[in-house]
Coordinates of C-alpha atoms in Angstrom, one line a residue:
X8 CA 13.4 15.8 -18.9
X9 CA 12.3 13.4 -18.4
X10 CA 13.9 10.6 -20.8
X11 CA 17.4 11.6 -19.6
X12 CA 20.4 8.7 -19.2
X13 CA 20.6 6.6 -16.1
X14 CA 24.5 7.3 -16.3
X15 CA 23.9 11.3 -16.0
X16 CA 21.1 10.5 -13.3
X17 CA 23.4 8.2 -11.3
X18 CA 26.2 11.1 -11.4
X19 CA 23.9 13.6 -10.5
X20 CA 22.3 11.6 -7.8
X21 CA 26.0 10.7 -6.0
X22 CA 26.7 14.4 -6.5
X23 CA 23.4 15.6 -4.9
X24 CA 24.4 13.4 -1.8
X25 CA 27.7 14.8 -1.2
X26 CA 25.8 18.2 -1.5
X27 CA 23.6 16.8 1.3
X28 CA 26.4 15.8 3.6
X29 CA 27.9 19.1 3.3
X30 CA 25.1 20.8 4.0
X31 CA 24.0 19.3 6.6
X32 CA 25.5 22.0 9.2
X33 CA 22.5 24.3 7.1
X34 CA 19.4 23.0 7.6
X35 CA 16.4 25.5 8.0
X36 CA 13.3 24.6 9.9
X37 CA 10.3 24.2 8.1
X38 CA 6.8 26.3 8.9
X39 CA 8.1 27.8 12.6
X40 CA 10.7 28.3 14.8
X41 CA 9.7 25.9 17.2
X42 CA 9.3 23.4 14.2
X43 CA 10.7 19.7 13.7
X44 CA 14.5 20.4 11.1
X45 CA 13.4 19.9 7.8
X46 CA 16.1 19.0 5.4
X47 CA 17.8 22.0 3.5
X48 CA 17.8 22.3 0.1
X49 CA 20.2 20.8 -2.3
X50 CA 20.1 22.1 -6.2
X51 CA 20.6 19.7 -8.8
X52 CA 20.0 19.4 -12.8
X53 CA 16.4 18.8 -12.4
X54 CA 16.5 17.5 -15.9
X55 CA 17.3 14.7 -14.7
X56 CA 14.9 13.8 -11.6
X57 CA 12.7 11.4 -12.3
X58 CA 8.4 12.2 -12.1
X59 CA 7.0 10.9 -9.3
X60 CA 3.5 9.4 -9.2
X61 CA 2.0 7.4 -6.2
X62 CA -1.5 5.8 -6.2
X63 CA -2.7 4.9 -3.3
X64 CA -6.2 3.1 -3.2
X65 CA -8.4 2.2 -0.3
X66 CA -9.0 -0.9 1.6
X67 CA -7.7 -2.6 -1.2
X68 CA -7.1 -6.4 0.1
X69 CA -3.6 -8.0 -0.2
X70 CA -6.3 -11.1 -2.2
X71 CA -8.0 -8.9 -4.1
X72 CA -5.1 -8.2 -7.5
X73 CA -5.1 -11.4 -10.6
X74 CA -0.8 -10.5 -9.9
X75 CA -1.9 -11.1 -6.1
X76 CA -3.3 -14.6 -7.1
X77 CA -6.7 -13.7 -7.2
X78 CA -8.5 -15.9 -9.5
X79 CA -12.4 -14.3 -9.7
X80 CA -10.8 -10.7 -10.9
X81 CA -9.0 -9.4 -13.6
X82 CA -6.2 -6.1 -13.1
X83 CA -4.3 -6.5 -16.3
X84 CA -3.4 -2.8 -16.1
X85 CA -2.0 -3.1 -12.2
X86 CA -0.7 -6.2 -13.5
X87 CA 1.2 -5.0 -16.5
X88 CA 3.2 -2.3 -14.0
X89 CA 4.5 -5.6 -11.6
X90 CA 5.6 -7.1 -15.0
X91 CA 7.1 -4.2 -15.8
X92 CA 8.7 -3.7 -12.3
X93 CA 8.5 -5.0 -8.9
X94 CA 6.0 -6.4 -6.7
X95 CA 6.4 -6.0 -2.9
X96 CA 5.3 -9.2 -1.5
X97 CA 6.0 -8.0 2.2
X98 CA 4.9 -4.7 2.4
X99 CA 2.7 -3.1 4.9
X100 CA 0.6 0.1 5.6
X101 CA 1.2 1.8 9.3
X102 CA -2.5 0.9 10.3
X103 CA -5.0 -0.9 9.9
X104 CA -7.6 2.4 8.9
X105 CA -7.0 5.3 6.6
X106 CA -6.2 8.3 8.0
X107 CA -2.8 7.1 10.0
X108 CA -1.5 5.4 7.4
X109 CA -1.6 8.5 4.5
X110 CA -0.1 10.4 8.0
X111 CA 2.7 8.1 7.6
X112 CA 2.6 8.0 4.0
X113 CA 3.1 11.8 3.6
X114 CA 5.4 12.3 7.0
X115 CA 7.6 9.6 7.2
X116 CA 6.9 8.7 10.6
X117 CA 4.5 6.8 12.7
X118 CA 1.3 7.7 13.0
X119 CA 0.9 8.5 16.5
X120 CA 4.0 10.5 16.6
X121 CA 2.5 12.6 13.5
X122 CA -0.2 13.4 15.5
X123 CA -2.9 10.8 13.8
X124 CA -3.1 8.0 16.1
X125 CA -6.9 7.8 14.9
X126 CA -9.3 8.5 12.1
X127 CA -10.1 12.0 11.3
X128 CA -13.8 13.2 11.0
X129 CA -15.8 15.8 10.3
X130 CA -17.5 14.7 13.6
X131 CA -15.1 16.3 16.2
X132 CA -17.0 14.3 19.0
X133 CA -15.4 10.7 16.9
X134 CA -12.2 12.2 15.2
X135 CA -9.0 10.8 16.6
X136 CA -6.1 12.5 15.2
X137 CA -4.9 16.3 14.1
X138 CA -1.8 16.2 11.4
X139 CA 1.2 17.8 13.3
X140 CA 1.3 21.4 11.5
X141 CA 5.6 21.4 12.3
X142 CA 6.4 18.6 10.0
X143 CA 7.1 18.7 6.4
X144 CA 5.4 16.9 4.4
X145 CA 7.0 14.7 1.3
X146 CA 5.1 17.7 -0.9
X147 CA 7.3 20.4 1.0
X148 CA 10.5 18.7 0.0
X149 CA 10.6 17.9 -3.3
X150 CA 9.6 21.5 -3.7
X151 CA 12.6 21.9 -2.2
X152 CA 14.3 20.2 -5.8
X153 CA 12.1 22.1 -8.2
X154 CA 8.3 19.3 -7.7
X155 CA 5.3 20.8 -8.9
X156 CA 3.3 19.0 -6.4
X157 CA -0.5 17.6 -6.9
X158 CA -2.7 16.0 -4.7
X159 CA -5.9 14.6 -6.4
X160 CA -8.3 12.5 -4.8
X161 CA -9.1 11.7 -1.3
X162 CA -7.1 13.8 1.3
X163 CA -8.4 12.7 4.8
X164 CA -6.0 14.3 6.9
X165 CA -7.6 17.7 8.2
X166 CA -10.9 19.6 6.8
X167 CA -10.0 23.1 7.4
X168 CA -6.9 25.7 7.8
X169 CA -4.2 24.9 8.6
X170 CA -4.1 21.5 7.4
X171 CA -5.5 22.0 3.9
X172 CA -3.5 20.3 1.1
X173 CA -2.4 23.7 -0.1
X174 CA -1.1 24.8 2.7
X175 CA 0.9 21.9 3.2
X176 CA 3.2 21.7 0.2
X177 CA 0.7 21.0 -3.0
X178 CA 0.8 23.2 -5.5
X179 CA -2.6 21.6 -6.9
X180 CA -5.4 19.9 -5.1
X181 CA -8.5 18.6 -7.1
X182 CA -10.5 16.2 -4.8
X183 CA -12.3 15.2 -1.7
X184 CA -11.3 16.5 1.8
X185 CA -13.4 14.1 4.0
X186 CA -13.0 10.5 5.0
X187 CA -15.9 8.3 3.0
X188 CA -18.4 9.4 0.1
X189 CA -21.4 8.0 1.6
X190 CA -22.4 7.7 -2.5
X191 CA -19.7 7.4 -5.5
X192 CA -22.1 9.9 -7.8
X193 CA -23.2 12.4 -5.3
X194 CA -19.8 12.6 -3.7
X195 CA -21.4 13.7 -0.3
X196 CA -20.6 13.1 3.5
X197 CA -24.0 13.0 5.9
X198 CA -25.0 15.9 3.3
X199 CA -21.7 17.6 3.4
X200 CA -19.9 18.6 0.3
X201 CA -16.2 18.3 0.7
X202 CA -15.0 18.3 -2.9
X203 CA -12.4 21.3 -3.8
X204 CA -10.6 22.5 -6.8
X205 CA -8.1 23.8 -4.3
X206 CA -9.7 25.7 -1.8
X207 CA -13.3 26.1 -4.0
X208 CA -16.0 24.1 -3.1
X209 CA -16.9 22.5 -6.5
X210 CA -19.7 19.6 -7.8
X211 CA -18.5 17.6 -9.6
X212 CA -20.5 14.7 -11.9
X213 CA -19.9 11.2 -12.2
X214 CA -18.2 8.3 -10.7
X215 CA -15.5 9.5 -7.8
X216 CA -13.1 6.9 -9.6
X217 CA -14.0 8.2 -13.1
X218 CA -13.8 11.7 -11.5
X219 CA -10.5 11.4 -10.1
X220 CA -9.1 9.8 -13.2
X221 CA -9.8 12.2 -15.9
X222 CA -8.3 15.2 -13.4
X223 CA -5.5 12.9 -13.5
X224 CA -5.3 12.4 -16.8
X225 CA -5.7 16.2 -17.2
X226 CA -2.6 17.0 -15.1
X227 CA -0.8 14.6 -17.0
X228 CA -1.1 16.1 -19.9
X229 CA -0.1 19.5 -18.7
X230 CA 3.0 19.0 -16.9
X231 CA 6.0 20.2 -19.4
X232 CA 9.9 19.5 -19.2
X233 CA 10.6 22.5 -17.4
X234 CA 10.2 20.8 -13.8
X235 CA 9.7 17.4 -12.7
X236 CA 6.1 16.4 -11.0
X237 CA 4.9 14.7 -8.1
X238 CA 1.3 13.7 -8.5
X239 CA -0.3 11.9 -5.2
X240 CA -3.4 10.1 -6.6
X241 CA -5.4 9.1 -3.4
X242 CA -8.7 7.2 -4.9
X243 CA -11.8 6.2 -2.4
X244 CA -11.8 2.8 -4.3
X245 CA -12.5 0.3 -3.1
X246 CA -13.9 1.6 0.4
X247 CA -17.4 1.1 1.4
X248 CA -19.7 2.1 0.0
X249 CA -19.2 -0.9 -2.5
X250 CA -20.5 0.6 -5.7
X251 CA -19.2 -0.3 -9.2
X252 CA -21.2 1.2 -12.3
X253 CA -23.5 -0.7 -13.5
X254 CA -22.1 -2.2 -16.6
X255 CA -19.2 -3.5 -14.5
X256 CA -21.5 -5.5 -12.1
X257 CA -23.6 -6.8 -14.9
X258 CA -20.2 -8.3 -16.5
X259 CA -18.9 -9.9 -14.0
X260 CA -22.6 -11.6 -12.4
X261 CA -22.4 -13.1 -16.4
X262 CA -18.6 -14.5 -16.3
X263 CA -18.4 -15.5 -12.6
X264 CA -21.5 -17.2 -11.5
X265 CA -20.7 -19.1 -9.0
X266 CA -20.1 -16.2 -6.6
X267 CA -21.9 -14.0 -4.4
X268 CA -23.7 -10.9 -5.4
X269 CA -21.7 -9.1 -2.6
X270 CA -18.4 -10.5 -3.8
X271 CA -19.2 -9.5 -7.1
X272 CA -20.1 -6.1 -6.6
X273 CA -16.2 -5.8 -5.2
X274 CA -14.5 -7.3 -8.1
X275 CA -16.4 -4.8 -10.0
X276 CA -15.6 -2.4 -8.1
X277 CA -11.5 -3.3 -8.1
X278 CA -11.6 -4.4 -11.8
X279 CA -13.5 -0.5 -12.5
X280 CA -10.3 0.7 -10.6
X281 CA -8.0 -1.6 -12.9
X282 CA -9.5 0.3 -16.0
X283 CA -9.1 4.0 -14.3
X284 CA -5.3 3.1 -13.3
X285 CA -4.6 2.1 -17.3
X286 CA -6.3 5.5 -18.1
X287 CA -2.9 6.8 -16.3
X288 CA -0.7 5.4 -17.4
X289 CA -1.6 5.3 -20.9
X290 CA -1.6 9.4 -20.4
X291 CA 1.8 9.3 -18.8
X292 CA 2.8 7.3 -22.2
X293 CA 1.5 9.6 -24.9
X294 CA 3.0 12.4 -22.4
X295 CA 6.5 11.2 -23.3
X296 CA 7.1 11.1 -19.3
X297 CA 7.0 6.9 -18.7
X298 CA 10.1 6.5 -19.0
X299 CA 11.7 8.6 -16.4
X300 CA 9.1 8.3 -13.9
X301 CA 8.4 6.4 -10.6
X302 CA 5.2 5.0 -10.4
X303 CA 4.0 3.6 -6.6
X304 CA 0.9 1.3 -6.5
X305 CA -0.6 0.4 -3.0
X306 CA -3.3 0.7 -0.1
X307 CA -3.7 2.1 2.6
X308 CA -5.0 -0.8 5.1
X309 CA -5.8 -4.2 4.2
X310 CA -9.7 -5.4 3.0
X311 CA -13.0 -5.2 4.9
X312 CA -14.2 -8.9 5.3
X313 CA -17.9 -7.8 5.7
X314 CA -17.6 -6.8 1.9
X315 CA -16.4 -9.7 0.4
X316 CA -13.0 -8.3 0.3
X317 CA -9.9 -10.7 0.0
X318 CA -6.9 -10.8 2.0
X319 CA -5.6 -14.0 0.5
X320 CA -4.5 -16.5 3.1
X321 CA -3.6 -13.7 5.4
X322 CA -5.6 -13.6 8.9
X323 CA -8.2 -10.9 9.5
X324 CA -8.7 -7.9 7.6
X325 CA -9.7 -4.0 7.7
X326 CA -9.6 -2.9 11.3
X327 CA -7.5 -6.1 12.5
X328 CA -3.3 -6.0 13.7
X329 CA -3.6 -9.4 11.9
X330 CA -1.7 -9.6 8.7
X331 CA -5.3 -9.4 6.9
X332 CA -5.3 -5.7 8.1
X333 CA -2.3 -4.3 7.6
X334 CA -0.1 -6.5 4.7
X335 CA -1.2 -4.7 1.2
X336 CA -0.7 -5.4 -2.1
X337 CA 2.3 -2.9 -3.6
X338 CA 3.9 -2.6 -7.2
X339 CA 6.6 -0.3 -7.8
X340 CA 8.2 0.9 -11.7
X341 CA 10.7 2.9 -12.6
X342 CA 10.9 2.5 -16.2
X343 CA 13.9 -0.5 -16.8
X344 CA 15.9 1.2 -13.5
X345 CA 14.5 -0.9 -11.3
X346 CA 14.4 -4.7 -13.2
X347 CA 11.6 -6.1 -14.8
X348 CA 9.0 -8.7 -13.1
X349 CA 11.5 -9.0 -9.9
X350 CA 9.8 -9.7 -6.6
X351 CA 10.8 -8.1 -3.8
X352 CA 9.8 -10.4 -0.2
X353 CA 12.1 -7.8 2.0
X354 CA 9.4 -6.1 4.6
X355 CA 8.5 -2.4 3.9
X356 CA 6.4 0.2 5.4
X357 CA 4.2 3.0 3.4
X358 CA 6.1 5.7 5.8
X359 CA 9.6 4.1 4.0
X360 CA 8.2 6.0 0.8
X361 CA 9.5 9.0 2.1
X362 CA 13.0 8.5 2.8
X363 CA 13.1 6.5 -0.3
X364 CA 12.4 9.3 -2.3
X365 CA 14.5 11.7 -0.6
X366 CA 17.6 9.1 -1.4
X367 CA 16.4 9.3 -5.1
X368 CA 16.2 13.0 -5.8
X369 CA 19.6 13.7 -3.4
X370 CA 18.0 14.7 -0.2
X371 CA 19.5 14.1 3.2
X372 CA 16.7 12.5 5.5
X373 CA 15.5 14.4 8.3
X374 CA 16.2 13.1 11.6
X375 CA 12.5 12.6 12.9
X376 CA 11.4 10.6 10.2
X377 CA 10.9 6.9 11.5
X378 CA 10.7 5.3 8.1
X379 CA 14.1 3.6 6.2
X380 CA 15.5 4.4 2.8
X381 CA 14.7 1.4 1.1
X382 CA 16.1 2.4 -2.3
X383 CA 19.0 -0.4 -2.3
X384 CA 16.8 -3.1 -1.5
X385 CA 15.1 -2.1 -4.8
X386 CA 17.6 -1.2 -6.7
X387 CA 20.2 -4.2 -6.0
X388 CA 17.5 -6.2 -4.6
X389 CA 19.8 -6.9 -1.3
X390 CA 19.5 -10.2 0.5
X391 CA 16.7 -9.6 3.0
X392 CA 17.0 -8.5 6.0
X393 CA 15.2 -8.6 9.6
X394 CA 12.5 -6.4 9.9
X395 CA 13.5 -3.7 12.3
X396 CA 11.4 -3.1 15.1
X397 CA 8.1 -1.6 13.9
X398 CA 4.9 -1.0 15.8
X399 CA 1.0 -0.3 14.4
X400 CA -1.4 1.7 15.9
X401 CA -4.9 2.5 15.9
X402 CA -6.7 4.9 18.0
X403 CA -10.6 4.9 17.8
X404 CA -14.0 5.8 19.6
X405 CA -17.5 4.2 19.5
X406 CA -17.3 0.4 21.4
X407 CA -13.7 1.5 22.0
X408 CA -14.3 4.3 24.0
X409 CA -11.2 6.3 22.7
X410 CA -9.2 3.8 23.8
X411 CA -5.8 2.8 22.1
X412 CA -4.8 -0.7 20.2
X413 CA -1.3 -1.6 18.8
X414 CA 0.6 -4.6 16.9
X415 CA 4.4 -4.4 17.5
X416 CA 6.9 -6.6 15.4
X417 CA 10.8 -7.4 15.1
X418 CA 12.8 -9.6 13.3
X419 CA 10.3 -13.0 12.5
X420 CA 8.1 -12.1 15.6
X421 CA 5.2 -10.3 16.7
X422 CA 3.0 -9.1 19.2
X423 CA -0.7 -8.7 18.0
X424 CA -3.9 -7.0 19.6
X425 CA -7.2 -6.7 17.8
X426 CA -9.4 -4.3 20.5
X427 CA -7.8 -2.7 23.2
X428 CA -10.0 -4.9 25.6
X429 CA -7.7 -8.3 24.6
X430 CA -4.5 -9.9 25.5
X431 CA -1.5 -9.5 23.2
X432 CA -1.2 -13.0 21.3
X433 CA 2.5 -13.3 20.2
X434 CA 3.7 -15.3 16.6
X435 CA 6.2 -16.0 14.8
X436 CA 5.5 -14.7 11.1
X437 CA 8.3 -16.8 9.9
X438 CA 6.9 -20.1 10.8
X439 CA 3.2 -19.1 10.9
X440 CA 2.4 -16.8 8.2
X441 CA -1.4 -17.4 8.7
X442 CA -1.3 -16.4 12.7
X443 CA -3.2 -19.8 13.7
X444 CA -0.4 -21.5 16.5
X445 CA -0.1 -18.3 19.4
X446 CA 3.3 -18.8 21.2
X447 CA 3.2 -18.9 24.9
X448 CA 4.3 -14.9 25.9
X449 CA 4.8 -14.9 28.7
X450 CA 8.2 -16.9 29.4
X451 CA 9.7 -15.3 26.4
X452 CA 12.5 -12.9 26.4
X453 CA 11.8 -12.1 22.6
X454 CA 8.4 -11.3 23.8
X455 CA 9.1 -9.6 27.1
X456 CA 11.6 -7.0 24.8
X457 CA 9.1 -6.6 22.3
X458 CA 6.6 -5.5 24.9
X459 CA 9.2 -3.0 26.3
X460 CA 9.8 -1.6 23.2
X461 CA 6.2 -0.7 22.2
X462 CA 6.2 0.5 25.6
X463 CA 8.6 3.3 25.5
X464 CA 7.3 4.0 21.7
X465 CA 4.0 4.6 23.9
X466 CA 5.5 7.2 26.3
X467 CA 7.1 8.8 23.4
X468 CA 3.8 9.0 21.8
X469 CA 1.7 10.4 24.5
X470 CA 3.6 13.8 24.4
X471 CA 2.7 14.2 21.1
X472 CA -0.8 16.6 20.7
X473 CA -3.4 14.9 18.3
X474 CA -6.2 17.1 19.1
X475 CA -7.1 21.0 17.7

């Protein structure tokens, strides 16, 4: 399949959309009848569709890449696929913690409105957020064009029935069901074991990141020409705990001495990573499938600062509406579709990723789905454009009380709130990148619109169940 011409795809891309608009009077409903649409299916030459592999690592800092100017670490494997494609310079995750963002990632929509406002536990009395069960999920439609679909790695999105990755559109799930692996080698939650070879509780030895690689690999190697694939490879790395393999740490303590054991420990940890992502896609070379297949690099929330992770100039990190928290490093490659080495500065969310694939593979987007096709911007690299107004969220218990915090941006300016016990400060990204000089809010009709925007987003949001 999978080396077929970009002429032939082109064709059978512009005739899978005029299938789409046709069909559009047909849509069935996905899961229920009191379910969200879902779009219907559209057949095409699936010969031609390309593979589809996103990685998605965790608490990776927009710093904390050598192609993100880092100069204490070394990624030439991440590296090589922004030579080889493009690098996102403005793209960010929908939240500043992990479980809304892979909601958003894997619906299309904002977090809160896909029933994850909040990180999910395996402590009910501190889990803030239940994945809508009346939504597709990006695995449901490209089954819908013929995906084998596989989710390996870190899941984080529901522990039991119904919101198991098998029951929600993967065909395969190898990997870890819970939030954090309290230790990289004995994969365990306060005691619990969440890893699953689809629904069986399995041990597995070794590193997670090593783990999660050669399973990888392993699929790699399997999928044939029959059918395109969509692997989602969600790693733990570079989350807390911050624990590299030995031989890692002892290498980099000997070529950077100058720097903390603590920030040491996370370049080992990201430059461990590097080596596990080259693993890939040196399989998906020898497999024949590189050159036909998207490959998506990114995070899912911005560094912790308490670990020595980087956020590059950017204010704040992990946890923080500041740029720190929610701007992530992103690469994007498409064998020579796409360009080579181009940098893209447009801004782009992770819940874009969905209607950007739908647009690829001739699928009409579904009308609840917040996110944009951004497929032109990286295809014909279009002069940028104002960001559309676009709101963060983060819903969480402890100090917070189960109380509710939100960022909320349009065009050049934003409105930012760290705790839900603070004042909105108000910027101008354009002009202030770093968020040091706070406008004054209050006289501001930019501001005053802003605010009554995330407002009604917020009444929209509360009718939307994120609770068992």
């Amino acid at each position: 399949m999978k080396g077929g011409a970009g002429y032939r795809y082109l064709t059978s891309l512009l005739l899978g959309c005029l299938c789409s608009i046709a069909s559009c009077q047909n849509n069935t409903s996905y899961n229920s009848k009191d379910s969200i649409i879902a779009p219907a299916s559209v057949k095409s030459d699936t010969a031609e569709l390309p593979n589809i592999i996103i990685i998605l690592a965790d608490d990776l800092g927009y710093g904390d890449l050598s192609c993100m100017s880092a100069t204490d670490l070394n990624t030439p494997n991440i590296d090589a696929i922004a030579n080889e494609g493009l690098k996102l310079m403005s793209f960010y995750a929908n939240s500043t913690v992990c479980s809304p963002s892979r909601a958003s990632l894997l619906t299309g929509m904002y977090p809160d409105l896909a029933g994850v406002p909040g990180v999910i536990r395996q402590n009910e009395g501190n889990s803030f957020g239940y994945l809508r069960t009346d939504v597709p999920l990006i695995s449901n439609t490209l089954k819908e064009k013929g995906y084998n679909t596989a989710l390996i790695g870190k899941w984080h999105l529901g522990l039991e029935s119904p919101n198991l990755p098998n029951e929600r559109g993967f065909d395969f799930f190898k990997g870890f069901l819970g939030d954090m692996m309290d230790d990289y080698y004995t994969h365990l939650r306060k005691g619990k074991n969440w890893m699953r070879n689809n629904t069986a509780e399995i041990n597995p030895k070794g590193h997670a990141t090593d783990v999660f690689t050669d399973w990888a690999v392993d699929y790699l190697k399997s999928q044939k020409e029959e059918n395109p694939f969509f692997l989602y490879l969600a790693y733990n790395a570079p989350h807390y705990p911050i624990q590299p393999p030995e031989d890692y740490l002892k290498r980099v303590l000997e070529r950077e001495p100058n720097v903390t054991e603590k920030r040491a420990k996370n370049i080992a940890f990201v430059e461990h990573l590097d080596d596990a992502i080259g693993r890939i896609t040196k399989a998906l070379k020898e497999s024949g499938n590189d050159k036909n297949t998207i490959i998506i690099f990114t995070s899912d929330n911005g560094g912790a600062l308490r670990y020595a992770q980087s956020n590059g100039k950017l204010r704040g990190g992990k946890k923080d509406m500041y740029e720190g928290g929610i701007r992530v490093p992103a690469i994007i490659k498409w064998g020579d579709k796409l360009g080579k080495g181009k940098v893209i500065d447009e801004p782009i969310m992770l819940m874009d990723i969905y209607p950007t694939l739908c647009e690829i593979v001739g699928l009409p987007i579904a009308e609840h789905i917040d996110g944009r096709s951004v497929f032109k911007i990286l295809n014909l690299n279009q002069t940028k454009k104002a960001m559309p107004f676009t709101i963060w969220v983060r819903k969480e218990g402890g100090f917070y009380g189960g109380l509710t915090y939100y960022a909320a941006r349009e065009g050049d300016f934003k409105l930012v709130q760290n705790t839900p016990f603070e004042p909105f400060q108000f910027f101008n990204i354009a002009k202030d990148p770093f968020e040091t000089n706070p406008l004054e809010l209050s006289d501001s009709e930019i501001g005053k619109n802003l605010r009554r925007k995330l407002r009604w987003h917020i009444i929209k949001s509360g009718s939307v169940k994120w609770q068992k």
